[in-house]
CSV table of C-alpha atoms in Angstrom, one decimal:
chain,number,residue,atom,x,y,z
A,1,MET,CA,3.3,-20.1,-3.7
A,2,ALA,CA,6.1,-17.7,-4.3
A,3,ALA,CA,8.4,-16.8,-1.4
A,4,SER,CA,7.9,-13.2,-2.1
A,5,THR,CA,5.0,-11.4,-3.7
A,6,ALA,CA,7.1,-8.5,-4.8
A,7,ALA,CA,10.8,-7.8,-4.8
A,8,LEU,CA,12.4,-4.5,-5.7
A,9,ARG,CA,16.1,-4.7,-6.4
A,10,GLY,CA,18.4,-1.7,-6.8
A,11,ILE,CA,15.5,0.6,-7.6
A,12,THR,CA,16.6,4.2,-8.3
A,13,LYS,CA,14.7,7.2,-9.4
A,14,GLN,CA,16.3,10.6,-10.0
A,15,TYR,CA,14.3,13.9,-9.8
A,16,LYS,CA,15.7,17.4,-10.1
A,17,ASP,CA,15.8,17.8,-6.3
A,18,PHE,CA,15.4,14.3,-5.0
A,19,THR,CA,16.9,10.9,-5.5
A,20,LEU,CA,15.3,7.6,-4.5
A,21,GLY,CA,17.5,4.6,-3.8
A,22,PRO,CA,19.0,2.4,-4.6
A,23,VAL,CA,16.3,0.5,-2.7
A,24,ASP,CA,16.0,-3.2,-2.1
A,25,MET,CA,12.8,-4.3,-0.6
A,26,THR,CA,10.7,-7.5,-0.5
A,27,VAL,CA,7.1,-8.2,0.3
A,28,PRO,CA,7.0,-11.8,1.6
A,29,ALA,CA,3.9,-13.7,0.6
A,30,GLY,CA,1.2,-13.8,3.3
A,31,SER,CA,2.6,-10.8,5.2
A,32,ILE,CA,2.0,-7.1,5.8
A,33,VAL,CA,4.9,-4.8,5.1
A,34,GLY,CA,4.6,-1.3,6.7
A,35,LEU,CA,6.4,1.4,4.8
A,36,ILE,CA,7.3,4.4,7.0
A,37,GLY,CA,9.2,7.5,6.4
A,38,GLU,CA,9.0,11.3,6.8
A,39,ASN,CA,7.1,13.5,4.3
A,40,GLY,CA,9.1,13.5,1.0
A,41,ALA,CA,11.1,10.4,2.0
A,42,GLY,CA,10.1,8.7,-1.3
A,43,LYS,CA,7.3,6.3,0.0
A,44,THR,CA,4.8,7.3,-2.7
A,45,THR,CA,7.5,7.3,-5.4
A,46,LEU,CA,8.5,3.8,-4.4
A,47,LEU,CA,4.9,2.5,-4.4
A,48,LYS,CA,4.2,4.2,-7.7
A,49,ILE,CA,7.1,2.2,-9.2
A,50,LEU,CA,5.9,-1.0,-7.6
A,51,CYS,CA,2.4,-0.5,-9.1
A,52,GLY,CA,3.5,0.5,-12.6
A,53,VAL,CA,2.5,4.1,-12.4
A,54,ASN,CA,6.1,5.2,-13.0
A,55,ARG,CA,9.3,3.5,-14.2
A,56,ALA,CA,12.5,3.2,-12.2
A,57,ASP,CA,15.6,4.7,-13.7
A,58,ASP,CA,17.5,1.6,-12.7
A,59,GLY,CA,16.8,-1.7,-10.9
A,60,THR,CA,14.2,-4.3,-11.3
A,61,VAL,CA,10.7,-5.0,-9.9
A,62,ASP,CA,9.5,-8.6,-9.7
A,63,LEU,CA,5.7,-8.3,-9.1
A,64,LEU,CA,3.9,-11.6,-8.6
A,65,GLY,CA,6.3,-13.2,-11.1
A,66,GLY,CA,5.8,-10.5,-13.7
A,67,PHE,CA,6.5,-6.9,-14.2
A,68,PRO,CA,4.4,-3.8,-13.2
A,69,ALA,CA,4.3,-2.6,-16.8
A,70,ASP,CA,2.4,-5.8,-17.8
A,71,ALA,CA,-1.4,-5.2,-17.6
A,72,ALA,CA,-2.0,-8.9,-16.8
A,73,THR,CA,0.3,-8.6,-13.8
A,74,ARG,CA,-1.5,-5.5,-12.6
A,75,ALA,CA,-4.8,-7.4,-12.7
A,76,LYS,CA,-3.5,-9.3,-9.7
A,77,ILE,CA,-2.9,-6.2,-7.5
A,78,GLY,CA,-5.3,-3.8,-5.8
A,79,VAL,CA,-4.2,-0.3,-5.2
A,80,VAL,CA,-5.6,2.5,-2.9
A,81,PHE,CA,-3.9,5.8,-3.3
A,82,GLU,CA,-4.7,8.6,-0.9
A,83,ASP,CA,-6.6,10.8,-3.4
A,84,ALA,CA,-6.5,9.2,-6.8
A,85,PHE,CA,-9.7,7.5,-7.9
A,86,PHE,CA,-12.7,8.1,-10.2
A,87,TYR,CA,-14.2,11.5,-11.0
A,88,GLY,CA,-16.5,12.9,-8.3
A,89,SER,CA,-19.6,12.7,-10.5
A,90,PHE,CA,-19.4,8.9,-10.6
A,91,THR,CA,-21.6,6.7,-8.4
A,92,ALA,CA,-20.3,3.5,-6.8
A,93,ALA,CA,-22.4,1.5,-9.3
A,94,GLN,CA,-20.7,3.3,-12.2
A,95,VAL,CA,-17.3,2.6,-10.7
A,96,ALA,CA,-18.2,-1.1,-10.5
A,97,ARG,CA,-19.4,-1.2,-14.1
A,98,SER,CA,-16.3,0.4,-15.4
A,99,LEU,CA,-13.9,-1.8,-13.3
A,100,ALA,CA,-15.9,-4.9,-14.3
A,101,GLY,CA,-15.1,-4.1,-17.9
A,102,MET,CA,-11.4,-3.7,-17.2
A,103,TYR,CA,-10.9,-6.7,-14.9
A,104,GLY,CA,-13.2,-9.0,-16.9
A,105,ALA,CA,-13.7,-12.4,-15.3
A,106,ARG,CA,-11.6,-11.5,-12.3
A,107,TRP,CA,-14.1,-8.9,-11.2
A,108,ASN,CA,-16.6,-10.2,-8.6
A,109,ALA,CA,-19.7,-8.1,-8.5
A,110,ASP,CA,-21.1,-9.9,-5.5
A,111,SER,CA,-18.0,-9.3,-3.5
A,112,PHE,CA,-18.0,-5.6,-4.4
A,113,SER,CA,-21.7,-5.3,-3.4
A,114,ALA,CA,-20.9,-7.2,-0.1
A,115,TYR,CA,-18.1,-4.6,0.7
A,116,LEU,CA,-20.5,-1.8,-0.1
A,117,ARG,CA,-23.0,-3.2,2.4
A,118,ARG,CA,-20.3,-3.9,5.0
A,119,PHE,CA,-19.1,-0.3,4.7
A,120,GLY,CA,-22.6,1.1,4.6
A,121,LEU,CA,-22.1,2.8,1.2
A,122,ASP,CA,-24.9,3.8,-1.1
A,123,ALA,CA,-24.2,2.5,-4.6
A,124,GLY,CA,-26.3,5.2,-6.2
A,125,LYS,CA,-24.7,8.2,-4.4
A,126,LYS,CA,-22.2,10.4,-6.2
A,127,LEU,CA,-18.6,10.2,-5.0
A,128,LYS,CA,-18.4,13.9,-4.4
A,129,GLU,CA,-21.2,13.5,-1.9
A,130,TYR,CA,-19.2,10.9,0.1
A,131,SER,CA,-17.0,11.9,3.1
A,132,ARG,CA,-13.3,11.2,2.8
A,133,GLY,CA,-13.6,8.1,4.8
A,134,MET,CA,-16.4,6.8,2.6
A,135,ARG,CA,-14.4,7.5,-0.5
A,136,LEU,CA,-11.5,5.6,0.9
A,137,LYS,CA,-13.8,2.7,1.8
A,138,LEU,CA,-15.1,2.7,-1.8
A,139,SER,CA,-11.5,2.7,-3.1
A,140,LEU,CA,-10.8,-0.2,-0.9
A,141,ALA,CA,-13.9,-2.1,-2.0
A,142,ALA,CA,-12.8,-1.5,-5.6
A,143,ALA,CA,-9.3,-2.7,-4.8
A,144,LEU,CA,-10.5,-5.9,-3.2
A,145,ALA,CA,-13.4,-7.0,-5.4
A,146,HIS,CA,-11.2,-8.8,-7.9
A,147,ASP,CA,-9.4,-10.8,-5.2
A,148,PRO,CA,-6.0,-9.3,-5.6
A,149,GLU,CA,-2.9,-11.1,-4.4
A,150,LEU,CA,-1.2,-7.9,-3.4
A,151,LEU,CA,-2.9,-4.9,-1.9
A,152,VAL,CA,-0.9,-1.7,-2.1
A,153,LEU,CA,-2.1,1.1,0.2
A,154,ASP,CA,-0.6,4.6,0.2
A,155,GLU,CA,-1.7,6.5,3.3
A,156,ALA,CA,-5.0,4.7,3.1
A,157,THR,CA,-5.9,5.4,6.7
A,158,ALA,CA,-4.8,9.0,6.8
A,159,GLY,CA,-7.4,11.5,8.1
A,160,LEU,CA,-9.8,8.8,9.2
A,161,ASP,CA,-11.3,8.6,12.7
A,162,PRO,CA,-10.2,5.8,15.0
A,163,VAL,CA,-13.4,3.8,14.5
A,164,VAL,CA,-13.1,3.7,10.7
A,165,ARG,CA,-9.4,3.1,11.0
A,166,GLY,CA,-10.1,0.2,13.3
A,167,GLU,CA,-12.6,-1.2,10.8
A,168,LEU,CA,-10.1,-1.0,8.0
A,169,LEU,CA,-7.3,-2.6,10.0
A,170,ASP,CA,-9.6,-5.5,10.8
A,171,LEU,CA,-10.3,-5.9,7.1
A,172,PHE,CA,-6.6,-5.9,6.3
A,173,LEU,CA,-6.1,-8.6,8.9
A,174,GLU,CA,-8.9,-10.7,7.4
A,175,PHE,CA,-7.5,-10.2,4.0
A,176,ILE,CA,-4.1,-11.5,5.0
A,177,GLN,CA,-5.6,-14.7,6.5
A,178,ASP,CA,-5.4,-16.2,3.0
A,179,GLU,CA,-1.6,-16.9,2.7
A,180,ARG,CA,-1.7,-16.0,-1.0
A,181,HIS,CA,-2.5,-12.4,0.0
A,182,SER,CA,0.0,-9.7,1.0
A,183,ILE,CA,-0.2,-6.1,1.8
A,184,VAL,CA,2.3,-3.3,1.5
A,185,MET,CA,1.1,-0.1,3.1
A,186,SER,CA,2.6,3.3,3.8
A,187,SER,CA,1.4,5.3,6.7
A,188,HIS,CA,2.3,8.1,9.0
A,189,ILE,CA,0.1,6.6,11.6
A,190,THR,CA,2.8,4.2,13.0
A,191,ALA,CA,0.4,2.9,15.7
A,192,ASP,CA,-1.6,1.2,12.9
A,193,LEU,CA,1.5,-0.4,11.6
A,194,GLU,CA,2.6,-1.5,15.0
A,195,GLN,CA,-0.8,-3.2,15.3
A,196,ILE,CA,-0.9,-5.1,12.0
A,197,ALA,CA,2.4,-5.1,10.2
A,198,ASP,CA,4.7,-8.1,10.1
A,199,SER,CA,7.8,-6.1,8.9
A,200,ILE,CA,8.7,-2.5,8.7
A,201,ALA,CA,10.6,-0.8,6.0
A,202,TYR,CA,12.0,2.6,6.9
A,203,LEU,CA,12.6,5.0,4.0
A,204,HIS,CA,14.6,8.0,4.9
A,205,ASN,CA,15.7,10.7,2.5
A,206,GLY,CA,15.2,8.3,-0.4
A,207,GLN,CA,17.3,5.5,1.2
A,208,LEU,CA,15.9,2.4,2.8
A,209,LEU,CA,17.5,2.4,6.2
A,210,PHE,CA,16.2,-1.0,7.1
A,211,GLN,CA,13.5,-3.6,6.5
A,212,GLU,CA,13.1,-5.8,9.6
A,213,ASN,CA,10.6,-7.9,11.3
A,214,LYS,CA,8.4,-5.6,13.4
A,215,ASP,CA,8.7,-7.5,16.6
A,216,ASP,CA,12.5,-7.9,16.3
A,217,LEU,CA,12.7,-4.2,15.5
A,218,LEU,CA,10.7,-3.1,18.5
A,219,GLN,CA,12.8,-5.5,20.7
A,220,GLU,CA,16.0,-4.3,19.2
A,221,TYR,CA,15.7,-0.5,19.6
A,222,GLY,CA,15.3,1.3,22.9
A,223,VAL,CA,15.2,4.9,24.2
A,224,LEU,CA,17.8,5.4,26.9
A,225,HIS,CA,17.4,8.1,29.5
A,226,CYS,CA,20.7,8.9,31.3
A,227,GLY,CA,23.4,11.4,31.9
A,228,GLU,CA,26.1,12.3,29.4
A,229,ASP,CA,28.8,10.6,31.5
A,230,VAL,CA,26.9,7.3,31.5
A,231,LEU,CA,26.3,7.5,27.8
A,232,THR,CA,30.1,7.6,27.1
A,233,SER,CA,30.6,4.3,28.8
A,234,LEU,CA,28.6,2.5,26.1
A,235,PRO,CA,30.5,0.7,23.3
A,236,ALA,CA,30.6,2.5,20.0
A,237,GLY,CA,27.8,1.7,17.6
A,238,LEU,CA,25.0,1.1,20.1
A,239,VAL,CA,23.9,4.7,20.2
A,240,VAL,CA,22.1,5.9,17.0
A,241,PHE,CA,21.5,9.5,18.1
A,242,THR,CA,21.3,11.5,21.3
A,243,ARG,CA,19.2,14.4,22.2
A,244,ARG,CA,20.7,16.5,24.9
A,245,GLY,CA,18.5,18.5,27.3
A,246,ALA,CA,18.7,20.4,30.6
A,247,TYR,CA,17.8,17.2,32.5
A,248,GLY,CA,20.1,14.7,30.8
A,249,CYS,CA,20.3,12.8,27.5
A,250,GLU,CA,17.7,10.8,25.6
A,251,SER,CA,19.3,8.4,23.1
A,252,LEU,CA,18.0,5.9,20.6
A,253,VAL,CA,20.1,2.7,21.1
A,254,ARG,CA,20.4,-0.6,19.4
A,255,GLU,CA,20.5,-3.9,21.3
A,256,ARG,CA,18.3,-2.7,24.1
A,257,ARG,CA,18.9,-5.9,26.2
A,258,THR,CA,22.7,-5.4,26.0
A,259,VAL,CA,22.3,-1.7,27.0
A,260,GLN,CA,20.1,-2.7,29.9
A,261,GLU,CA,22.7,-5.2,31.1
A,262,LEU,CA,25.5,-2.7,30.7
A,263,LEU,CA,23.6,0.1,32.4
A,264,PRO,CA,21.2,-1.5,34.9
A,265,GLU,CA,20.7,1.8,36.7
A,266,ALA,CA,19.5,3.7,33.6
A,267,VAL,CA,16.0,3.6,32.1
A,268,CYS,CA,15.8,2.1,28.7
A,269,ASP,CA,12.3,1.8,27.3
A,270,ALA,CA,11.3,-0.1,24.3
A,271,ALA,CA,11.3,2.3,21.3
A,272,ARG,CA,8.2,2.9,19.2
A,273,LEU,CA,8.3,3.4,15.5
A,274,ASP,CA,7.7,7.1,16.1
A,275,ASP,CA,10.8,7.2,18.3
A,276,ILE,CA,12.9,5.4,15.7
A,277,MET,CA,11.8,7.9,13.0
A,278,ARG,CA,12.2,10.9,15.3
A,279,PHE,CA,15.8,10.0,16.2
A,280,TYR,CA,17.0,9.0,12.8
A,281,SER,CA,15.6,12.2,11.3
A,282,GLY,CA,17.2,14.2,14.1
A,283,ARG,CA,20.5,12.5,13.5
A,284,ASP,CA,20.5,13.4,9.8
A,285,ALA,CA,19.3,16.9,10.4
A,286,GLN,CA,22.5,17.7,12.2
B,1,MET,CA,-11.4,-1.6,-23.2
B,2,LYS,CA,-15.1,-2.1,-22.5
B,3,GLY,CA,-14.6,-0.6,-19.0
B,4,LEU,CA,-12.7,2.4,-20.4
B,5,LEU,CA,-15.3,3.1,-23.0
B,6,TYR,CA,-18.0,2.9,-20.3
B,7,LYS,CA,-15.9,5.2,-18.0
B,8,GLU,CA,-15.6,7.8,-20.8
B,9,TRP,CA,-19.3,7.5,-21.6
B,10,ALA,CA,-20.2,7.9,-17.9
B,11,THR,CA,-17.9,10.9,-17.5
B,12,LEU,CA,-19.4,12.6,-20.5
B,13,THR,CA,-23.0,11.8,-19.8
B,14,SER,CA,-22.8,12.8,-16.1
B,15,SER,CA,-21.0,16.0,-16.9
B,16,TYR,CA,-22.3,17.1,-20.3
B,17,LYS,CA,-25.7,15.5,-20.8
B,18,GLN,CA,-27.6,18.8,-20.3
B,19,THR,CA,-25.0,20.8,-22.1
B,20,VAL,CA,-25.2,18.5,-25.2
B,21,PHE,CA,-29.0,18.7,-25.3
B,22,PHE,CA,-28.9,22.5,-24.7
B,23,ILE,CA,-26.4,23.1,-27.5
B,24,ALA,CA,-28.2,20.8,-29.9
B,25,PHE,CA,-31.5,22.5,-29.3
B,26,LEU,CA,-30.0,26.0,-29.3
B,27,TYR,CA,-28.0,25.5,-32.5
B,28,GLY,CA,-30.8,23.4,-34.1
B,29,GLY,CA,-33.5,25.9,-33.0
B,30,ILE,CA,-31.7,28.9,-34.3
B,31,SER,CA,-30.9,27.2,-37.6
B,32,ILE,CA,-34.5,26.1,-38.1
B,33,LEU,CA,-36.2,29.3,-36.9
B,34,THR,CA,-34.0,31.5,-39.0
B,35,GLY,CA,-33.6,29.2,-42.0
B,36,GLN,CA,-29.8,29.6,-41.6
B,37,THR,CA,-28.1,26.2,-41.2
B,38,GLY,CA,-24.5,27.5,-40.8
B,39,MET,CA,-24.6,27.1,-37.0
B,40,ALA,CA,-25.7,23.5,-37.2
B,41,TYR,CA,-22.4,22.4,-38.7
B,42,ALA,CA,-20.6,23.7,-35.6
B,43,LEU,CA,-22.1,20.7,-33.7
B,44,LEU,CA,-19.6,18.4,-35.4
B,45,VAL,CA,-16.7,20.3,-33.9
B,46,VAL,CA,-18.4,20.9,-30.5
B,47,PHE,CA,-19.4,17.2,-30.0
B,48,SER,CA,-16.0,15.9,-31.3
B,49,ILE,CA,-13.8,17.9,-29.0
B,50,LEU,CA,-15.9,17.2,-25.9
B,51,ILE,CA,-13.8,14.1,-25.3
B,52,THR,CA,-10.7,16.3,-24.8
B,53,SER,CA,-12.3,17.8,-21.8
B,54,THR,CA,-12.4,14.4,-20.0
B,55,ILE,CA,-8.7,14.8,-19.6
B,56,SER,CA,-9.3,17.7,-17.3
B,57,PHE,CA,-11.6,15.5,-15.2
B,58,ASP,CA,-8.9,12.7,-15.2
B,59,GLU,CA,-6.3,15.2,-14.0
B,60,ASN,CA,-8.6,16.7,-11.3
B,61,SER,CA,-9.5,13.4,-9.8
B,62,HIS,CA,-6.0,12.0,-10.3
B,63,TRP,CA,-7.7,9.2,-12.3
B,64,ASP,CA,-4.7,9.5,-14.6
B,65,ILE,CA,-2.5,8.1,-11.9
B,66,TYR,CA,-5.0,5.5,-10.6
B,67,VAL,CA,-5.6,4.1,-14.1
B,68,ARG,CA,-1.9,3.2,-14.4
B,69,THR,CA,-2.5,0.6,-11.7
B,70,LEU,CA,-5.4,-1.0,-13.5
B,71,PRO,CA,-5.1,-3.8,-16.1
B,72,VAL,CA,-5.4,-1.7,-19.2
B,73,THR,CA,-2.7,-0.9,-21.8
B,74,PRO,CA,-1.7,2.6,-22.9
B,75,ALA,CA,-3.1,1.8,-26.4
B,76,GLN,CA,-6.5,0.9,-24.9
B,77,LEU,CA,-6.5,4.0,-22.6
B,78,VAL,CA,-5.6,6.4,-25.3
B,79,GLY,CA,-7.6,4.5,-27.9
B,80,SER,CA,-10.8,5.0,-25.9
B,81,LYS,CA,-10.4,8.8,-26.1
B,82,TYR,CA,-9.8,8.7,-29.9
B,83,LEU,CA,-12.8,6.4,-30.4
B,84,PHE,CA,-15.0,8.8,-28.4
B,85,GLY,CA,-13.7,11.6,-30.6
B,86,LEU,CA,-15.1,9.7,-33.6
B,87,CYS,CA,-18.3,9.0,-31.8
B,88,GLY,CA,-18.7,12.7,-31.1
B,89,LEU,CA,-18.1,13.4,-34.8
B,90,ALA,CA,-20.8,10.8,-35.7
B,91,LEU,CA,-23.3,12.2,-33.2
B,92,GLY,CA,-22.6,15.7,-34.5
B,93,THR,CA,-23.1,14.6,-38.1
B,94,VAL,CA,-26.4,12.9,-37.3
B,95,CYS,CA,-27.7,16.0,-35.4
B,96,THR,CA,-26.5,18.3,-38.2
B,97,VAL,CA,-28.1,16.3,-41.0
B,98,LEU,CA,-31.4,16.2,-39.0
B,99,ILE,CA,-31.3,19.9,-38.5
B,100,VAL,CA,-30.6,20.5,-42.2
B,101,ALA,CA,-33.3,18.1,-43.2
B,102,LEU,CA,-35.8,19.8,-40.9
B,103,ASN,CA,-34.7,23.2,-42.3
B,104,ASN,CA,-35.4,21.9,-45.8
B,105,VAL,CA,-38.8,20.7,-44.9
B,106,LEU,CA,-40.0,23.5,-42.7
B,107,PRO,CA,-40.5,27.2,-43.7
B,108,PRO,CA,-38.4,29.8,-41.8
B,109,LEU,CA,-40.4,30.3,-38.7
B,110,LEU,CA,-39.0,33.6,-37.3
B,111,PHE,CA,-37.7,35.9,-40.0
B,112,TRP,CA,-39.2,37.2,-43.3
B,113,HIS,CA,-36.5,36.0,-45.7
B,114,ALA,CA,-37.1,33.2,-48.0
B,115,ALA,CA,-36.2,29.7,-46.9
B,116,TYR,CA,-32.9,28.4,-48.3
B,117,LYS,CA,-33.2,24.7,-49.1
B,118,VAL,CA,-29.7,23.3,-48.7
B,119,PRO,CA,-28.8,21.1,-51.6
B,120,PRO,CA,-27.4,17.6,-50.5
B,121,LEU,CA,-24.0,18.2,-52.1
B,122,GLU,CA,-23.6,21.5,-50.3
B,123,CYS,CA,-24.5,19.8,-47.1
B,124,LEU,CA,-22.0,17.1,-47.7
B,125,ALA,CA,-19.3,19.6,-48.5
B,126,ALA,CA,-20.0,21.5,-45.3
B,127,LEU,CA,-20.0,18.3,-43.3
B,128,LEU,CA,-16.7,17.2,-44.8
B,129,ALA,CA,-15.1,20.7,-44.1
B,130,CYS,CA,-16.3,20.8,-40.5
B,131,GLY,CA,-15.6,17.1,-40.0
B,132,SER,CA,-12.0,17.7,-41.1
B,133,MET,CA,-11.7,20.6,-38.8
B,134,ALA,CA,-13.0,18.5,-35.9
B,135,LEU,CA,-10.6,15.7,-36.6
B,136,LEU,CA,-7.7,18.1,-36.8
B,137,LEU,CA,-8.6,19.7,-33.5
B,138,VAL,CA,-8.9,16.4,-31.6
B,139,ALA,CA,-5.7,15.1,-33.3
B,140,LEU,CA,-3.9,18.1,-32.0
B,141,LEU,CA,-5.5,18.5,-28.6
B,142,LEU,CA,-5.2,14.9,-27.3
B,143,PRO,CA,-1.4,14.5,-27.8
B,144,LEU,CA,-0.8,18.1,-26.5
B,145,SER,CA,-2.9,17.3,-23.4
B,146,TYR,CA,-1.0,14.1,-22.7
B,147,ARG,CA,2.3,15.8,-23.3
B,148,PHE,CA,1.7,18.8,-21.2
B,149,ASN,CA,-1.7,19.1,-19.5
B,150,SER,CA,-5.2,20.0,-20.6
B,151,VAL,CA,-4.8,23.7,-19.7
B,152,LYS,CA,-1.4,24.1,-21.5
B,153,ALA,CA,-2.7,22.1,-24.4
B,154,ARG,CA,-5.3,24.8,-25.2
B,155,SER,CA,-2.6,27.5,-25.1
B,156,TRP,CA,-0.5,25.4,-27.5
B,157,LEU,CA,-3.5,24.8,-29.7
B,158,PHE,CA,-4.2,28.6,-30.0
B,159,LEU,CA,-0.5,29.1,-30.8
B,160,ILE,CA,-0.6,26.4,-33.5
B,161,ILE,CA,-3.8,27.8,-35.0
B,162,GLY,CA,-2.3,31.3,-35.0
B,163,VAL,CA,0.8,30.1,-36.8
B,164,LEU,CA,-1.2,28.1,-39.3
B,165,GLY,CA,-3.5,31.1,-40.0
B,166,GLY,CA,-0.5,33.3,-40.3
B,167,CYS,CA,1.2,30.9,-42.8
B,168,ILE,CA,-2.0,30.7,-44.9
B,169,GLY,CA,-2.3,34.5,-44.9
B,170,LEU,CA,1.4,34.8,-45.9
B,171,VAL,CA,0.9,32.3,-48.8
B,172,ALA,CA,-2.3,34.2,-49.9
B,173,SER,CA,-0.4,37.5,-49.9
B,174,VAL,CA,2.7,36.1,-51.7
B,175,SER,CA,0.9,33.9,-54.2
B,176,PRO,CA,-2.7,35.2,-54.8
B,177,ASP,CA,-3.0,32.7,-57.7
B,178,LEU,CA,-3.0,29.9,-55.2
B,179,MET,CA,-6.2,31.2,-53.6
B,180,GLN,CA,-7.9,30.8,-57.0
B,181,LEU,CA,-8.0,27.1,-56.2
B,182,PHE,CA,-11.1,28.0,-54.1
B,183,ASN,CA,-12.8,29.2,-57.2
B,184,ALA,CA,-12.6,25.8,-58.8
B,185,SER,CA,-15.7,23.9,-59.9
B,186,ASP,CA,-18.0,22.3,-57.4
B,187,GLU,CA,-16.8,18.8,-58.4
B,188,VAL,CA,-13.2,19.7,-57.9
B,189,LEU,CA,-13.9,21.4,-54.6
B,190,LEU,CA,-15.9,18.4,-53.3
B,191,ALA,CA,-13.2,16.0,-54.4
B,192,GLY,CA,-10.7,18.2,-52.5
B,193,LEU,CA,-12.8,18.1,-49.4
B,194,VAL,CA,-13.1,14.3,-49.6
B,195,ALA,CA,-9.4,14.0,-50.0
B,196,ALA,CA,-8.8,16.4,-47.0
B,197,PHE,CA,-11.2,14.4,-44.8
B,198,VAL,CA,-9.5,11.1,-45.7
B,199,GLY,CA,-6.1,12.7,-45.2
B,200,LEU,CA,-7.2,14.0,-41.8
B,201,LEU,CA,-8.5,10.5,-40.8
B,202,ALA,CA,-4.9,9.4,-41.5
B,203,VAL,CA,-3.6,12.3,-39.4
B,204,TYR,CA,-6.0,11.2,-36.7
B,205,PHE,CA,-4.6,7.7,-36.7
B,206,VAL,CA,-1.0,9.0,-36.7
B,207,SER,CA,-1.9,11.3,-33.8
B,208,TYR,CA,-3.3,8.3,-31.9
B,209,LYS,CA,0.0,6.4,-32.4
B,210,VAL,CA,2.0,9.5,-31.3
B,211,CYS,CA,-0.2,9.9,-28.3
B,212,VAL,CA,0.3,6.3,-27.2
B,213,GLY,CA,4.0,6.9,-27.3
B,214,ILE,CA,3.7,10.1,-25.3
B,215,TYR,CA,1.5,8.4,-22.7
B,216,LYS,CA,3.9,5.5,-22.3
B,217,ARG,CA,6.7,7.9,-21.5
B,218,LYS,CA,4.6,10.1,-19.2
B,219,GLU,CA,5.5,10.2,-15.5
B,220,TYR,CA,3.3,11.1,-12.6
């Protein structure tokens, strides 16, 4: 078993008004990597490069020991994009028949049928008659039926109700039980990632600010509520960004335990992923 | 490749099955009822270029992005479109030959003029001319669609046809003698049409190769 399912090294992609990278990111085998970032931060661009949709201007992608441009390597991944799939006049049965012809022996028709039953999808119904949630479930069934080693999900849970999201998150956790399997998923719903991800990669303005173990990350960062005078007593480097309001300051700090020891009177809550994104984007907006 | 061919087949049949039957019956019906087979030959062109419209479906559903994550090569993806273009040409040929054969067997059913029995060589010449036209259109439309998109490709096609038509008109006005080539004997004209068809098959193949190159460089 490889130590990492995918490794991106020095990936750059230049557009007219946006530059991605250089980005270094790894997807360890048997883990879920959550990719977070604001709209336009480059998440989809990065995932497209990882899956072989687009090429990087510079850098290398090691995908399951091969390259994304290699069709045989892509046979080992399953991809769900937010709104890219088969044409709406197709039925699930037609999708299966087409994909079976592309994946060959890897395609497991029984597994696909089992996912359809599990998701309550009618194989004879046209995709355009499905709800958004049903289409995403079908995309997922299609992505899983050939037993991929890496599942790549781009906003796969966006716009779904909490019940369906819960079902899908359970499925992802089941999938990851096999240590050959890994998931990299981008999502704006950070609560989902807090629930299932092992590590979090934060892409901000095309730059990867960090990729850290989720538990360590949530332990490391804190949101400190205090007055301006108290804040200045902290050593440099601990405060990422401060929002000043009529009732004092709210700061994102690193080394939460240290801050709590230094300022026992102040309130320093554990930061959520939302907080981390909010403060980092606030810092760079200044 | 099998999966891609099935996908194209399913796209066309789910979207165009009724249209294809309607056009075949309309063109065939008019040809047989009036004893005028000219319209039937248009089926070659219509059925051949149907495949180019699947690119619009691919764009609308963002299949073009999704398929890049599947285990198929650019040559297979583009090749399936070109193969279906040839299948359309074959289907159009079969339909046209059937309509012409029926026309030759049946009397004109609607109008008073005498039935015109189409000689086999004339039918072959018309098939070659329309088949060449169909090959040229697909050979132009597919690379243009992959290079730009399906909507812009049609604009480019109109532009190219306009320029080509203008050039032919210019040649005809400058060198009227050249146009006398069309007054050559039937055998020479038929040989010319066969040569043109074979040449356009070669152009079709070159177009496929160019299209694969364009597709490989395409970004989404």
